[in-house]
mmCIF file of C-alpha atoms and ligand atoms in Angstrom:
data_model
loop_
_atom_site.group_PDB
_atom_site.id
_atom_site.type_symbol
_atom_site.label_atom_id
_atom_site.label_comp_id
_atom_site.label_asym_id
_atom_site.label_seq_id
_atom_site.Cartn_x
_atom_site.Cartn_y
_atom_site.Cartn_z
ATOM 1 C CA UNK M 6 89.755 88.219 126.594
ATOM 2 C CA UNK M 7 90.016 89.510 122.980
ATOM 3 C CA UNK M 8 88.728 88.327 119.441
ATOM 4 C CA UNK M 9 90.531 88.432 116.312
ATOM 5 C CA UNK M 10 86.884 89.450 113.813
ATOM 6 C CA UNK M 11 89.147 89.304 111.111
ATOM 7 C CA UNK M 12 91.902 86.835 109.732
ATOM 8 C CA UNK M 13 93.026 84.180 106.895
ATOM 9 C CA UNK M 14 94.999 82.059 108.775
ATOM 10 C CA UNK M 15 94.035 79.391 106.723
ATOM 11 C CA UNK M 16 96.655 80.905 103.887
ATOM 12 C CA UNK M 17 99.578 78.288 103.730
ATOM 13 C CA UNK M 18 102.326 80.758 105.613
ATOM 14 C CA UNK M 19 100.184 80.786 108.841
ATOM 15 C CA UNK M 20 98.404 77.142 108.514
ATOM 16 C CA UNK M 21 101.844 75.745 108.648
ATOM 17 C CA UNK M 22 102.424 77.300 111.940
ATOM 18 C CA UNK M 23 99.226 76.562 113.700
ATOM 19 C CA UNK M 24 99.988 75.240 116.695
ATOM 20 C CA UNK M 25 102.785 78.549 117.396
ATOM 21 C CA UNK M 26 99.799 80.308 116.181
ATOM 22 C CA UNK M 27 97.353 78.812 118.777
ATOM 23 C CA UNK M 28 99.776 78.963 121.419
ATOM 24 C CA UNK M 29 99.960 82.804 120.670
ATOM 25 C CA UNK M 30 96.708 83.351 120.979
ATOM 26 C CA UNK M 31 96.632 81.837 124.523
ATOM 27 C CA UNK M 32 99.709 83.410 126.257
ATOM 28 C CA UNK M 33 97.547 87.341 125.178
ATOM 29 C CA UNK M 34 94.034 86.105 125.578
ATOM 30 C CA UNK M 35 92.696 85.755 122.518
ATOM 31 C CA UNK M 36 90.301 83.220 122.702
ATOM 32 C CA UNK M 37 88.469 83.363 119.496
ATOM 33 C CA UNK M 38 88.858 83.928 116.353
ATOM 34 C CA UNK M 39 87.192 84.730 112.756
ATOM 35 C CA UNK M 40 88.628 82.951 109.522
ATOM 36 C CA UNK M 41 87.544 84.859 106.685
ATOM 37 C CA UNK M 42 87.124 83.107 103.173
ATOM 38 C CA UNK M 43 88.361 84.749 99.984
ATOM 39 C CA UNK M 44 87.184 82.867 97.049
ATOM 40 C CA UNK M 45 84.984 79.813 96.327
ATOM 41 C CA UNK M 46 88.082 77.365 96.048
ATOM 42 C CA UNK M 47 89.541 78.481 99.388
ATOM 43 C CA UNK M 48 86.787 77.937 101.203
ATOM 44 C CA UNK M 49 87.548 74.542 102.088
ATOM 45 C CA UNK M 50 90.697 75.063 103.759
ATOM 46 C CA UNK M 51 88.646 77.648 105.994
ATOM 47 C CA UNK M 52 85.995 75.405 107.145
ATOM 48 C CA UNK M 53 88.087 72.754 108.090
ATOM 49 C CA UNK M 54 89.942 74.961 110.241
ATOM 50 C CA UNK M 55 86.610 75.373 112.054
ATOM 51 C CA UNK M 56 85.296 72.476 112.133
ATOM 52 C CA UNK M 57 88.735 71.067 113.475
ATOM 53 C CA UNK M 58 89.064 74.409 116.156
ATOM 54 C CA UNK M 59 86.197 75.068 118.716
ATOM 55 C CA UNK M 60 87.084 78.681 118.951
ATOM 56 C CA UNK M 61 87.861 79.486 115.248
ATOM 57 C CA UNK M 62 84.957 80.376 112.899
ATOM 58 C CA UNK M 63 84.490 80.990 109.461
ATOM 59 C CA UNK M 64 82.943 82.415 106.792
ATOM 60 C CA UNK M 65 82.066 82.125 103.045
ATOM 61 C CA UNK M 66 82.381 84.757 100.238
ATOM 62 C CA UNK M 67 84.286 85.711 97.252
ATOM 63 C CA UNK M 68 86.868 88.905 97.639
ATOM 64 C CA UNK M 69 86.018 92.010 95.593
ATOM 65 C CA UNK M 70 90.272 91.762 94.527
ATOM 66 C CA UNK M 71 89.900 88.242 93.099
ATOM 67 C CA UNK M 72 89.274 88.602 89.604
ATOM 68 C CA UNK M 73 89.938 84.987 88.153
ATOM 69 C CA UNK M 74 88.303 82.837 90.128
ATOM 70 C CA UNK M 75 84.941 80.810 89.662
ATOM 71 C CA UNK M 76 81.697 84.133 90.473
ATOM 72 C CA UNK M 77 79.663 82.560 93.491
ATOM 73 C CA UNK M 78 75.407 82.646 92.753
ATOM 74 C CA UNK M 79 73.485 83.612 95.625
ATOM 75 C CA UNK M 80 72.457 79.805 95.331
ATOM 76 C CA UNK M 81 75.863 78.713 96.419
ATOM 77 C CA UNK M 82 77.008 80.856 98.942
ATOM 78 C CA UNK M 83 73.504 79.947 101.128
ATOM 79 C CA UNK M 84 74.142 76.200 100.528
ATOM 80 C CA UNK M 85 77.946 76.664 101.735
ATOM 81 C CA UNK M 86 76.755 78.933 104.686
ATOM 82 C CA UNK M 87 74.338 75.813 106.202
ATOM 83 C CA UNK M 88 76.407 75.180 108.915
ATOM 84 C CA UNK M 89 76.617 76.722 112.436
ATOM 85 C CA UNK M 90 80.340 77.002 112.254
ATOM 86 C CA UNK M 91 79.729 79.474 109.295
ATOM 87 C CA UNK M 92 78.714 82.502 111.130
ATOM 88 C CA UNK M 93 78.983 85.170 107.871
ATOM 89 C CA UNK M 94 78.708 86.266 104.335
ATOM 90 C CA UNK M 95 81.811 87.762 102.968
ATOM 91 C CA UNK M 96 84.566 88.636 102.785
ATOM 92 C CA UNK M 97 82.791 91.116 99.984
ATOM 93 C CA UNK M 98 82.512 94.422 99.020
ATOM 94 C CA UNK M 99 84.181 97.054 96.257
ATOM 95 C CA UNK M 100 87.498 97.866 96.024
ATOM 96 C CA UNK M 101 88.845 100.366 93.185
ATOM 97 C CA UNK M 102 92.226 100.634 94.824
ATOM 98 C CA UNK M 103 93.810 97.397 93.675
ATOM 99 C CA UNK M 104 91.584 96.975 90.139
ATOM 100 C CA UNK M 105 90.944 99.650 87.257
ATOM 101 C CA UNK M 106 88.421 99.391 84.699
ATOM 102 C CA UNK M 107 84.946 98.401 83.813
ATOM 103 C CA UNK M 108 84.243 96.937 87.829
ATOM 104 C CA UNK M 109 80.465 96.458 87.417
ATOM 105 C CA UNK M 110 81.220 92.530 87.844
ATOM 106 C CA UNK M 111 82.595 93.637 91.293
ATOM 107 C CA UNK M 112 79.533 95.912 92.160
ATOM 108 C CA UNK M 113 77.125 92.387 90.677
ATOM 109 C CA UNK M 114 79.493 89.687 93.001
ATOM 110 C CA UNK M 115 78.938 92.401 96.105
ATOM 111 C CA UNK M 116 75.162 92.223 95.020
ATOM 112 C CA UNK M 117 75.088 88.522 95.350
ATOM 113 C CA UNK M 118 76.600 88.286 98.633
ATOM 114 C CA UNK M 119 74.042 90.730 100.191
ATOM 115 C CA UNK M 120 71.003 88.597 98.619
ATOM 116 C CA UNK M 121 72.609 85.700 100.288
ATOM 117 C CA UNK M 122 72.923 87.795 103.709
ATOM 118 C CA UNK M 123 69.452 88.290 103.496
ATOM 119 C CA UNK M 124 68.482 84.668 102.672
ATOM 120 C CA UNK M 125 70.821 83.069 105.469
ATOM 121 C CA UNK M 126 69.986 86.216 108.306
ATOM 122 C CA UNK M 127 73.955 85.722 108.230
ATOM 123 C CA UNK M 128 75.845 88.950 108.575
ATOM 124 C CA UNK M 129 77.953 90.580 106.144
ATOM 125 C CA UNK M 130 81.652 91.320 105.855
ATOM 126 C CA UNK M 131 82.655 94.125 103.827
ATOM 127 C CA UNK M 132 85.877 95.654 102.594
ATOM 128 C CA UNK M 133 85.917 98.653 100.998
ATOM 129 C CA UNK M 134 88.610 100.497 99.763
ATOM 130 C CA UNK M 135 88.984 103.928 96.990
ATOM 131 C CA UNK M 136 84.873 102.975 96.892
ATOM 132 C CA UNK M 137 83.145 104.250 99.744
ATOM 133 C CA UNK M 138 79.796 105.973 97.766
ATOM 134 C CA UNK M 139 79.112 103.209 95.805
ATOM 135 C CA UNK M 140 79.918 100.926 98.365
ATOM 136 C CA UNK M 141 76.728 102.715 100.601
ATOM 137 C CA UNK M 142 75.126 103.045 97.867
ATOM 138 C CA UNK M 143 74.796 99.035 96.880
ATOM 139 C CA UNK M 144 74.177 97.975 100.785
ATOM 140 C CA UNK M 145 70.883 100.603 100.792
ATOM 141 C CA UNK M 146 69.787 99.327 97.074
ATOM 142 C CA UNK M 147 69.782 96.110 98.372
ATOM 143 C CA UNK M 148 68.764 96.060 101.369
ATOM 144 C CA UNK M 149 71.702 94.952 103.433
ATOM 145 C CA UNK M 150 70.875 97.341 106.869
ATOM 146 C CA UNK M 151 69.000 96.284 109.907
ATOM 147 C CA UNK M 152 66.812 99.419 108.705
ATOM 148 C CA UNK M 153 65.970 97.589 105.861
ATOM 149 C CA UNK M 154 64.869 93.974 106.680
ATOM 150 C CA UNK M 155 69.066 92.827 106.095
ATOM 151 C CA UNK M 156 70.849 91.900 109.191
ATOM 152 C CA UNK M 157 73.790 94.434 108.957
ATOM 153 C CA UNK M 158 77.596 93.347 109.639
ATOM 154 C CA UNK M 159 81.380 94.787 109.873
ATOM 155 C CA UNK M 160 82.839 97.424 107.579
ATOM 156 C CA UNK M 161 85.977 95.336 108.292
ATOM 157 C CA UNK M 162 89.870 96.672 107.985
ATOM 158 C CA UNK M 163 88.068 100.326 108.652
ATOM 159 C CA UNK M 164 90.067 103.525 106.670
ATOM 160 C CA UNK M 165 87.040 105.754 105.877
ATOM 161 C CA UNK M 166 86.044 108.746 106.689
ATOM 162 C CA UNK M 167 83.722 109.479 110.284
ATOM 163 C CA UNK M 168 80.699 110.293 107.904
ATOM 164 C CA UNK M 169 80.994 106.542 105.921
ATOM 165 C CA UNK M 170 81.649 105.423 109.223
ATOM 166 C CA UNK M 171 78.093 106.969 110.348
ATOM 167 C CA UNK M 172 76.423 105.744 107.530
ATOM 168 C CA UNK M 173 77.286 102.172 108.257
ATOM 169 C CA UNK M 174 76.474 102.329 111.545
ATOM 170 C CA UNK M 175 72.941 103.874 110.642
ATOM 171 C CA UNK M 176 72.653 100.527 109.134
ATOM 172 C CA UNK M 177 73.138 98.627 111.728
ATOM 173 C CA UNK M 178 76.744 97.815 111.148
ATOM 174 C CA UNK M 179 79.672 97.234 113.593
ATOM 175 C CA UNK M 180 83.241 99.242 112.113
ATOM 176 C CA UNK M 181 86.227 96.903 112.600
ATOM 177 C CA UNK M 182 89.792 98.287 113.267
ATOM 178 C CA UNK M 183 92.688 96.940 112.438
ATOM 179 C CA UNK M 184 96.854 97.566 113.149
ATOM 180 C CA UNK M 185 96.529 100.352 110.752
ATOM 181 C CA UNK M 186 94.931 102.335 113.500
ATOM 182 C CA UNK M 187 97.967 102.029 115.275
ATOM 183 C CA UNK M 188 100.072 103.047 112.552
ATOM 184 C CA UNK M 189 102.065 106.900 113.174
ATOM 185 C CA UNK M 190 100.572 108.412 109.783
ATOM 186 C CA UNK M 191 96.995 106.955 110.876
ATOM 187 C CA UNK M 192 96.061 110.267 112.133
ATOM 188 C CA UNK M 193 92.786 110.756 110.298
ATOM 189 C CA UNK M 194 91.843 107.074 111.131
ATOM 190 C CA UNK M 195 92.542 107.846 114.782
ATOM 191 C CA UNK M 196 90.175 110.543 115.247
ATOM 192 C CA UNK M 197 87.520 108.177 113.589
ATOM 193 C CA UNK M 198 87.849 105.505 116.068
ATOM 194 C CA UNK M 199 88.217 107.759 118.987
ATOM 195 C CA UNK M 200 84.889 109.132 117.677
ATOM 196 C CA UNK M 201 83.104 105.778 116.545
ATOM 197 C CA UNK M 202 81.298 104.251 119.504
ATOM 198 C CA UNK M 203 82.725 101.646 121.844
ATOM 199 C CA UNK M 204 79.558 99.417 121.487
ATOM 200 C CA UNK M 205 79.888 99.474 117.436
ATOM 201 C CA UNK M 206 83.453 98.442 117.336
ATOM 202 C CA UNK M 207 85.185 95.504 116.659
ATOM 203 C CA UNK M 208 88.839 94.395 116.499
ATOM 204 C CA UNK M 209 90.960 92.225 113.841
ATOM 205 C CA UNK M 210 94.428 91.598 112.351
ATOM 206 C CA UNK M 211 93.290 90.772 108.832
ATOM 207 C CA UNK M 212 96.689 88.808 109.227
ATOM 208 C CA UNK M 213 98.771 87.662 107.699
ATOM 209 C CA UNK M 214 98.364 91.409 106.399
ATOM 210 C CA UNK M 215 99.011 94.810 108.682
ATOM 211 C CA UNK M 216 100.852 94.085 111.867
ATOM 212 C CA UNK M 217 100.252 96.543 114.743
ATOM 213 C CA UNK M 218 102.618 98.912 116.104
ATOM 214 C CA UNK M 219 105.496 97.036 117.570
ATOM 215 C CA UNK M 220 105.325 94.164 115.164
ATOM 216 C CA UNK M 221 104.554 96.540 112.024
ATOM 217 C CA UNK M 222 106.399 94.770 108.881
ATOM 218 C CA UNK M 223 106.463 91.694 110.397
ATOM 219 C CA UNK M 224 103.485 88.656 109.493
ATOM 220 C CA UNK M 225 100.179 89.298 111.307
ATOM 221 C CA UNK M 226 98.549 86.745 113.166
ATOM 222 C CA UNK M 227 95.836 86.341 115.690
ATOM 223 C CA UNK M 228 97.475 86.490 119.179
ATOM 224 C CA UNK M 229 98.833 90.578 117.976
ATOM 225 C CA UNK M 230 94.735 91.907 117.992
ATOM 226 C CA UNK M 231 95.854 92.813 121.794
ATOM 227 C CA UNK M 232 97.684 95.370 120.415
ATOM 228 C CA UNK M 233 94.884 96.967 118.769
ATOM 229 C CA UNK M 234 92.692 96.766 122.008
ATOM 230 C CA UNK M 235 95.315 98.402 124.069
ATOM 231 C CA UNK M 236 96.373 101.089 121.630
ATOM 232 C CA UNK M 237 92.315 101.941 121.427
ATOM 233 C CA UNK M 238 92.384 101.758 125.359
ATOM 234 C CA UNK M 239 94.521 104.666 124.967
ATOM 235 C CA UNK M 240 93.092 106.087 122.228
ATOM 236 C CA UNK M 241 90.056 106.843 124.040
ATOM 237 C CA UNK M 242 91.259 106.938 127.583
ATOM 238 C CA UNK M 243 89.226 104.144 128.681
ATOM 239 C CA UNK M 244 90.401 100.923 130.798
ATOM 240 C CA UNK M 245 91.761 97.931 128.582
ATOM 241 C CA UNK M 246 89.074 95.857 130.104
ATOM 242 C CA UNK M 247 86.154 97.818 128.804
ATOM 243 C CA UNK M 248 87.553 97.516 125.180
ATOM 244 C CA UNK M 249 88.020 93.938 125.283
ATOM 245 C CA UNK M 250 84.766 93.191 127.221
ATOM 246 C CA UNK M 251 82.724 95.359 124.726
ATOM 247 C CA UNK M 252 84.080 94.394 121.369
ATOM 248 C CA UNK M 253 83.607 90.999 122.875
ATOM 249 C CA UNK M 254 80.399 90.998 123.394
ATOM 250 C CA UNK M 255 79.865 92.781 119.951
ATOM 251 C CA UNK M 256 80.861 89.955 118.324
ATOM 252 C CA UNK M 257 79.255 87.528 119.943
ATOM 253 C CA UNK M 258 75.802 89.630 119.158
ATOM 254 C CA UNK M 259 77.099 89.979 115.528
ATOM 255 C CA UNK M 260 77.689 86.510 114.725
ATOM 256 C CA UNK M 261 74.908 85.424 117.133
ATOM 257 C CA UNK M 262 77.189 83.034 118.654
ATOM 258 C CA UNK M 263 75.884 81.913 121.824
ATOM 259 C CA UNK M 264 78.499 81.367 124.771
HETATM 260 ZN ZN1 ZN X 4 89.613 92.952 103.255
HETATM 261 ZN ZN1 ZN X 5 90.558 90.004 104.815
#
């Protein structure tokens, strides 16, 4: 079995294919999967795809690229995540790829969501991107590491370097990979999850985003994360089984979702 720790298939071009979507999912084993909120007025659609699914969960958080949209308080974001279907905090984080400028109201949002982490003992889900040092830098000023009374998370959609990677991990922190690792150019990325340790990793599709090698192009959803387990079967030379019993269990410790 494999889990998707990483989707939005609540955005309208997958939720009006759900049942396709579910039936993928089944026919390549996929029997769980994440639903990651974006922004405050999403997070609706999100929860009432978990409530509705057993096996889909969800989370709550506002996106580091969302710049008009209403700025959760650490208030909020515990309220929302009172429910056991709600299993994280994010997704969060800095990204200075997409946005230019004065981005200290990205750096005080990814503050809030780590204060809520705390406050909840839910686990955080971070993107970074074109941000990596201050991205470290604001989960070890606040306190977001197992090292440091937080309870860790996923450096999700993983493109860093090994030594980010390390320092996440150091943490207490799980690296996710997605389709890009399957990607031709992805060399660099490649030797960081053949070096990243089985029992830290996690899969995703971030769909509808970043189809895997051979769907690359194409939308994303769920039932493709196979792809990523088998290409990181091969990756590392070790059976398919181990890679989807291990970053199966690492997300059930994660989310401390008991089975
Ligand atoms: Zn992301
Ligand atoms: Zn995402």
């Amino acid at each position: 079995m494999y889990i998707d720790s990483h989707c939005h298939i609540n955005f309208p071009k997958l939720a009006a294919k759900m049942p396709e979507l579910l039936a993928k999912m089944e026919e390549n084993k996929v029997t769980h999967a994440l639903c990651v909120s974006v922004d405050l007025p999403d997070f609706p659609s999100v929860l009432a795809l978990a409530e509705q699914y057993p096996h889909i969960y969800a989370s709550v958080g506002t996106h580091p690229d969302y710049e008009d949209t209403p700025e959760p308080t650490v208030e909020q974001l515990v309220q929302l995540a009172d429910n056991p279907k709600i299993v994280a905090i994010g997704e969060t984080g800095l990204d200075y790829y997409r946005l230019e400028g004065d981005l200290e109201w990205q750096r005080e949002r990814f503050r809030t969501h780590i204060r809520a982490s705390r406050i909840t003992r839910k686990p955080l889900i971070i993107h970074t991107r074109a941000a990596s040092a201050d991205t470290i830098r604001l989960m070890q000023e606040e306190g977001a590491g197992t090292d440091a009374g937080g309870v860790g998370g996923v450096m999700h959609c993983f493109t860093e370097s090994l030594e980010v990677a390390e320092a996440a991990i150091a943490m207490g922190f799980y690296i996710s990979f997605s389709g890009i690792v399957t990607f031709k150019s992805a060399k660099d990325l490649q030797a960081v999850a053949r070096a990243v340790p089985l029992e830290r990793m996690l899969i995703e599709t971030d769909s509808p985003y970043l189809a895997p090698v051979p769907f690359r192009g194409r939308m994303n959803e769920p039932g493709y994360v196979r792809h990523v387990a088998e290409y990181i079967s091969t990756l590392k030379d070790i059976p398919l089984e181990q890679v989807a019993r291990q970053t199966t269990d690492n997300f059930f410790n994660l989310f401390n979702i008991v089975r």
